Tab-separated table of C-alpha atoms in Angstrom:
chain	number	residue	atom	x	y	z
A	1	GLU	CA	5.418	22.609	-4.126
A	2	ALA	CA	5.479	21.756	-1.025
A	3	GLY	CA	7.530	18.638	-1.052
A	4	VAL	CA	6.793	15.684	1.815
A	5	THR	CA	8.000	16.135	5.001
A	6	GLN	CA	8.765	13.352	7.545
A	7	PHE	CA	8.725	14.830	11.585
A	8	PRO	CA	12.114	13.437	13.231
A	9	SER	CA	13.925	12.348	10.276
A	10	HIS	CA	16.274	10.425	13.038
A	11	SER	CA	15.076	9.320	16.392
A	12	VAL	CA	16.948	7.096	18.595
A	13	ILE	CA	14.777	5.263	20.619
A	14	GLU	CA	14.826	1.999	23.744
A	15	LYS	CA	13.284	-1.360	23.242
A	16	GLY	CA	9.927	-0.613	24.965
A	17	GLN	CA	9.633	3.220	24.284
A	18	THR	CA	7.206	4.404	22.324
A	19	VAL	CA	7.920	6.944	19.086
A	20	THR	CA	5.756	8.184	16.750
A	21	LEU	CA	6.872	9.263	12.659
A	22	ARG	CA	5.155	12.206	11.343
A	23	CYS	CA	4.063	12.343	7.549
A	24	ASP	CA	2.852	15.962	6.101
A	25	PRO	CA	2.258	15.193	1.921
A	26	ILE	CA	1.615	16.884	-0.378
A	27	SER	CA	-1.440	19.307	0.053
A	28	GLY	CA	-4.171	17.933	-2.217
A	29	HIS	CA	-2.765	14.589	-2.223
A	30	ASP	CA	-5.496	11.827	-1.002
A	31	ASN	CA	-3.608	9.130	-1.093
A	32	LEU	CA	-1.074	8.072	2.087
A	33	TYR	CA	1.402	5.500	1.407
A	34	TRP	CA	3.528	3.945	4.733
A	35	TYR	CA	6.936	2.053	4.057
A	36	ARG	CA	9.422	1.299	5.579
A	37	ARG	CA	13.104	-0.529	4.918
A	38	VAL	CA	14.563	-2.497	6.931
A	39	MET	CA	18.153	-2.600	6.341
A	40	GLY	CA	20.017	-4.298	3.191
A	41	LYS	CA	16.498	-5.445	2.408
A	42	GLU	CA	13.906	-4.074	-0.111
A	43	ILE	CA	11.474	-1.435	1.226
A	44	LYS	CA	8.153	-2.331	1.571
A	45	PHE	CA	4.892	-1.554	1.867
A	46	LEU	CA	3.292	-0.524	5.251
A	47	LEU	CA	-0.080	0.939	4.459
A	48	HIS	CA	-2.143	3.303	2.398
A	49	PHE	CA	-4.985	6.120	2.694
A	50	VAL	CA	-7.252	8.016	0.515
A	51	LYS	CA	-8.131	11.038	2.600
A	52	GLU	CA	-8.744	9.847	6.018
A	53	SER	CA	-9.523	6.319	5.598
A	54	LYS	CA	-7.098	2.783	5.658
A	55	GLN	CA	-7.508	1.687	1.968
A	56	ASP	CA	-5.203	-1.485	2.463
A	57	GLU	CA	-3.730	-1.863	6.115
A	58	SER	CA	-1.482	-5.454	4.702
A	59	GLY	CA	1.394	-4.892	5.130
A	60	MET	CA	1.075	-3.685	8.781
A	61	PRO	CA	3.638	-6.265	10.912
A	62	ASN	CA	1.973	-6.449	13.741
A	63	ASN	CA	-0.881	-4.772	16.616
A	64	ARG	CA	2.406	-2.969	17.955
A	65	PHE	CA	1.775	0.091	14.740
A	66	LEU	CA	-1.038	2.267	14.488
A	67	ALA	CA	-1.857	4.601	11.827
A	68	GLU	CA	-3.808	7.664	12.038
A	69	ARG	CA	-4.631	10.345	8.990
A	70	THR	CA	-5.707	13.163	10.705
A	71	GLY	CA	-9.475	14.851	8.759
A	72	GLY	CA	-7.121	13.321	5.887
A	73	THR	CA	-4.833	15.748	6.222
A	74	TYR	CA	-1.606	15.022	8.120
A	75	SER	CA	-0.673	11.255	9.272
A	76	THR	CA	1.271	9.508	12.408
A	77	LEU	CA	2.298	5.769	13.111
A	78	LYS	CA	2.870	5.471	15.818
A	79	VAL	CA	4.972	2.278	17.223
A	80	GLN	CA	4.132	1.037	21.226
A	81	PRO	CA	6.749	-0.744	22.298
A	82	ALA	CA	8.968	-0.720	19.964
A	83	GLU	CA	10.927	-3.755	19.107
A	84	LEU	CA	15.018	-3.903	18.117
A	85	GLU	CA	13.095	-5.040	14.594
A	86	ASP	CA	11.565	-1.874	14.224
A	87	SER	CA	14.630	-0.180	13.517
A	88	GLY	CA	14.998	0.924	10.234
A	89	VAL	CA	13.837	2.792	8.103
A	90	TYR	CA	9.864	4.836	7.161
A	91	PHE	CA	8.717	6.126	4.705
A	92	CYS	CA	6.411	8.035	3.675
A	93	ALA	CA	4.615	9.048	0.037
A	94	SER	CA	1.305	10.698	-1.647
A	95	SER	CA	-0.288	11.107	-4.716
A	96	GLN	CA	-2.929	12.092	-6.715
A	97	GLU	CA	-5.886	9.572	-7.864
A	98	TRP	CA	-3.363	9.559	-10.510
A	99	GLY	CA	0.045	10.639	-10.034
A	100	GLY	CA	3.254	10.167	-9.292
A	101	TYR	CA	4.312	9.162	-6.320
A	102	THR	CA	6.394	11.358	-3.721
A	103	PHE	CA	8.126	10.143	-1.329
A	104	GLY	CA	9.529	11.886	1.213
A	105	SER	CA	13.012	11.299	3.417
A	106	GLY	CA	12.075	9.650	6.020
A	107	THR	CA	12.532	8.656	9.020
A	108	ARG	CA	15.713	6.670	10.577
A	109	LEU	CA	14.578	4.480	13.881
A	110	THR	CA	17.755	3.078	15.660
A	111	VAL	CA	16.008	0.764	18.253
A	112	VAL	CA	18.831	-0.093	21.507
B	1	ALA	CA	1.791	-11.224	-5.691
B	2	GLN	CA	3.215	-8.839	-6.857
B	3	SER	CA	7.314	-8.692	-7.304
B	4	VAL	CA	10.193	-7.007	-8.392
B	5	ALA	CA	13.824	-8.560	-8.996
B	6	GLN	CA	17.166	-6.614	-8.933
B	7	PRO	CA	19.759	-9.441	-9.335
B	8	GLU	CA	22.538	-7.105	-8.859
B	9	ASP	CA	23.318	-6.043	-5.193
B	10	GLN	CA	26.234	-3.827	-6.369
B	11	VAL	CA	27.224	-2.606	-10.142
B	12	ASN	CA	30.129	-1.478	-11.355
B	13	VAL	CA	30.978	1.477	-13.943
B	14	ALA	CA	33.874	4.001	-15.060
B	15	GLU	CA	33.052	6.653	-15.230
B	16	GLY	CA	32.198	8.056	-19.259
B	17	ASN	CA	30.684	4.297	-19.585
B	18	PRO	CA	27.034	3.010	-20.248
B	19	LEU	CA	25.846	1.691	-17.682
B	20	THR	CA	22.917	-0.912	-16.835
B	21	VAL	CA	20.640	-1.515	-13.477
B	22	LYS	CA	18.692	-4.696	-14.427
B	23	CYS	CA	15.115	-5.730	-13.833
B	24	THR	CA	12.456	-8.220	-13.779
B	25	TYR	CA	9.080	-8.133	-12.305
B	26	SER	CA	5.774	-10.619	-11.712
B	27	VAL	CA	2.469	-9.013	-11.570
B	28	SER	CA	-0.775	-10.548	-12.534
B	29	GLY	CA	-3.062	-7.918	-14.589
B	30	ASN	CA	-0.623	-5.451	-16.721
B	31	PRO	CA	2.366	-3.288	-14.749
B	32	TYR	CA	3.497	-0.219	-14.046
B	33	LEU	CA	6.515	0.264	-13.517
B	34	PHE	CA	8.993	2.526	-11.429
B	35	TRP	CA	12.869	3.517	-11.360
B	36	TYR	CA	14.018	5.564	-8.254
B	37	VAL	CA	17.268	6.840	-7.181
B	38	GLN	CA	18.523	7.426	-3.564
B	39	TYR	CA	21.228	8.830	-2.318
B	40	PRO	CA	23.107	9.558	0.759
B	41	ASN	CA	21.394	10.269	3.477
B	42	ARG	CA	18.227	11.566	1.386
B	43	GLY	CA	15.135	10.886	0.476
B	44	LEU	CA	13.654	8.236	-2.939
B	45	GLN	CA	13.577	10.616	-5.699
B	46	PHE	CA	11.557	9.984	-8.983
B	47	LEU	CA	13.637	9.034	-12.349
B	48	LEU	CA	10.674	7.501	-14.409
B	49	LYS	CA	8.294	5.561	-14.813
B	50	TYR	CA	6.912	3.419	-17.591
B	51	ILE	CA	2.747	3.250	-17.746
B	52	THR	CA	1.643	2.764	-21.234
B	53	GLY	CA	2.656	3.806	-25.217
B	54	ASP	CA	6.532	3.573	-25.620
B	55	ASN	CA	8.305	1.074	-24.591
B	56	LEU	CA	11.735	2.996	-24.510
B	57	VAL	CA	10.945	4.907	-21.289
B	58	LYS	CA	13.585	8.568	-20.974
B	59	GLY	CA	13.697	10.145	-17.647
B	60	SER	CA	15.870	12.773	-15.450
B	61	TYR	CA	18.754	13.274	-15.517
B	62	GLY	CA	20.163	11.001	-18.578
B	63	PHE	CA	18.379	8.416	-17.462
B	64	GLU	CA	16.330	6.048	-19.455
B	65	ALA	CA	14.663	2.276	-19.152
B	66	GLU	CA	13.181	-0.482	-21.477
B	67	PHE	CA	9.356	-2.393	-21.249
B	68	ASN	CA	10.648	-5.590	-22.405
B	69	LYS	CA	6.862	-7.357	-21.450
B	70	SER	CA	8.339	-10.923	-22.863
B	71	GLN	CA	11.025	-11.071	-20.024
B	72	THR	CA	9.502	-9.108	-17.938
B	73	SER	CA	12.429	-6.761	-17.321
B	74	PHE	CA	12.477	-2.789	-17.004
B	75	HIS	CA	15.986	-2.019	-16.836
B	76	LEU	CA	17.315	1.159	-16.513
B	77	LYS	CA	19.750	2.509	-18.257
B	78	LYS	CA	22.562	5.232	-19.355
B	79	PRO	CA	24.815	5.920	-21.972
B	80	SER	CA	27.383	8.050	-19.942
B	81	ALA	CA	27.849	7.268	-15.988
B	82	LEU	CA	28.610	10.245	-14.112
B	83	VAL	CA	30.419	9.741	-10.537
B	84	SER	CA	27.558	11.906	-9.292
B	85	ASP	CA	25.121	8.861	-10.289
B	86	SER	CA	26.722	6.253	-7.966
B	87	ALA	CA	23.651	6.049	-5.316
B	88	LEU	CA	21.031	3.268	-4.546
B	89	TYR	CA	18.846	2.016	-6.719
B	90	PHE	CA	15.042	0.661	-6.606
B	91	CYS	CA	12.840	-0.507	-9.253
B	92	ALA	CA	9.451	-0.772	-7.994
B	93	VAL	CA	5.753	-2.086	-10.303
B	94	ARG	CA	2.213	-2.460	-9.612
B	95	GLU	CA	-0.968	-3.799	-11.388
B	96	ASP	CA	-2.806	-1.130	-13.635
B	97	THR	CA	-5.630	-1.886	-11.068
B	98	GLY	CA	-6.431	-3.356	-8.128
B	99	ARG	CA	-3.609	-2.836	-5.286
B	100	ARG	CA	-2.600	0.839	-5.708
B	101	ALA	CA	0.493	0.122	-3.557
B	102	LEU	CA	3.865	0.094	-5.524
B	103	THR	CA	6.035	-3.500	-4.830
B	104	PHE	CA	9.977	-2.787	-4.829
B	105	GLY	CA	13.052	-3.855	-5.671
B	106	SER	CA	15.549	-4.602	-2.829
B	107	GLY	CA	17.924	-1.876	-4.750
B	108	THR	CA	21.269	-1.911	-6.344
B	109	ARG	CA	24.229	0.161	-5.920
B	110	LEU	CA	25.557	2.094	-8.241
B	111	GLN	CA	29.542	3.083	-8.129
B	112	VAL	CA	30.195	5.261	-10.671
B	113	GLN	CA	34.939	5.116	-10.691
B	114	PRO	CA	36.553	8.176	-12.091
């Protein structure tokens, strides 16, 4: 089966611009998670979708971050406007009702 | 609240020697525990998990981990390290009920010297 796909792999944007990250989960996985790792620190949870619904968005840092999951398939994470502290690696993961979590390769975001 | 501690930022070991990467956790209920590895410019790859049952869990690439409930630890081990094991290792936990998201440690960089 195809894995979790994230696009783009790298993004460099200027402070104040908008960036949209995309995640395509494994087909049939209802659960989709976003995480991020700021340089050298732990990987932190951002939010969790079950199908198209936000199950838990307690990790979203502020209202500059907007996540959507269209029709319960792929998900996007938009940062608008981007700030310097948003730089890091954004990971997406998917899982079935109970199963292992499969992670994508991540998107490295650099805000300059 | 859940938390994971990986007390070592880096572990150095000679090729052929046994390796241990330490992890301790804190959860309110019963833990589900995971180890992931990240190679340079790659995503997180699953190594092994503990859900229930035997405290010694065997995973990919010859790695294993031992769940110790009394010490709230889940250390990653391998009997004989390879240079190709050099990577960043993350321990993660979630509770058996409630929130499904994983809580990660800060990662431990493993360097295996030839």
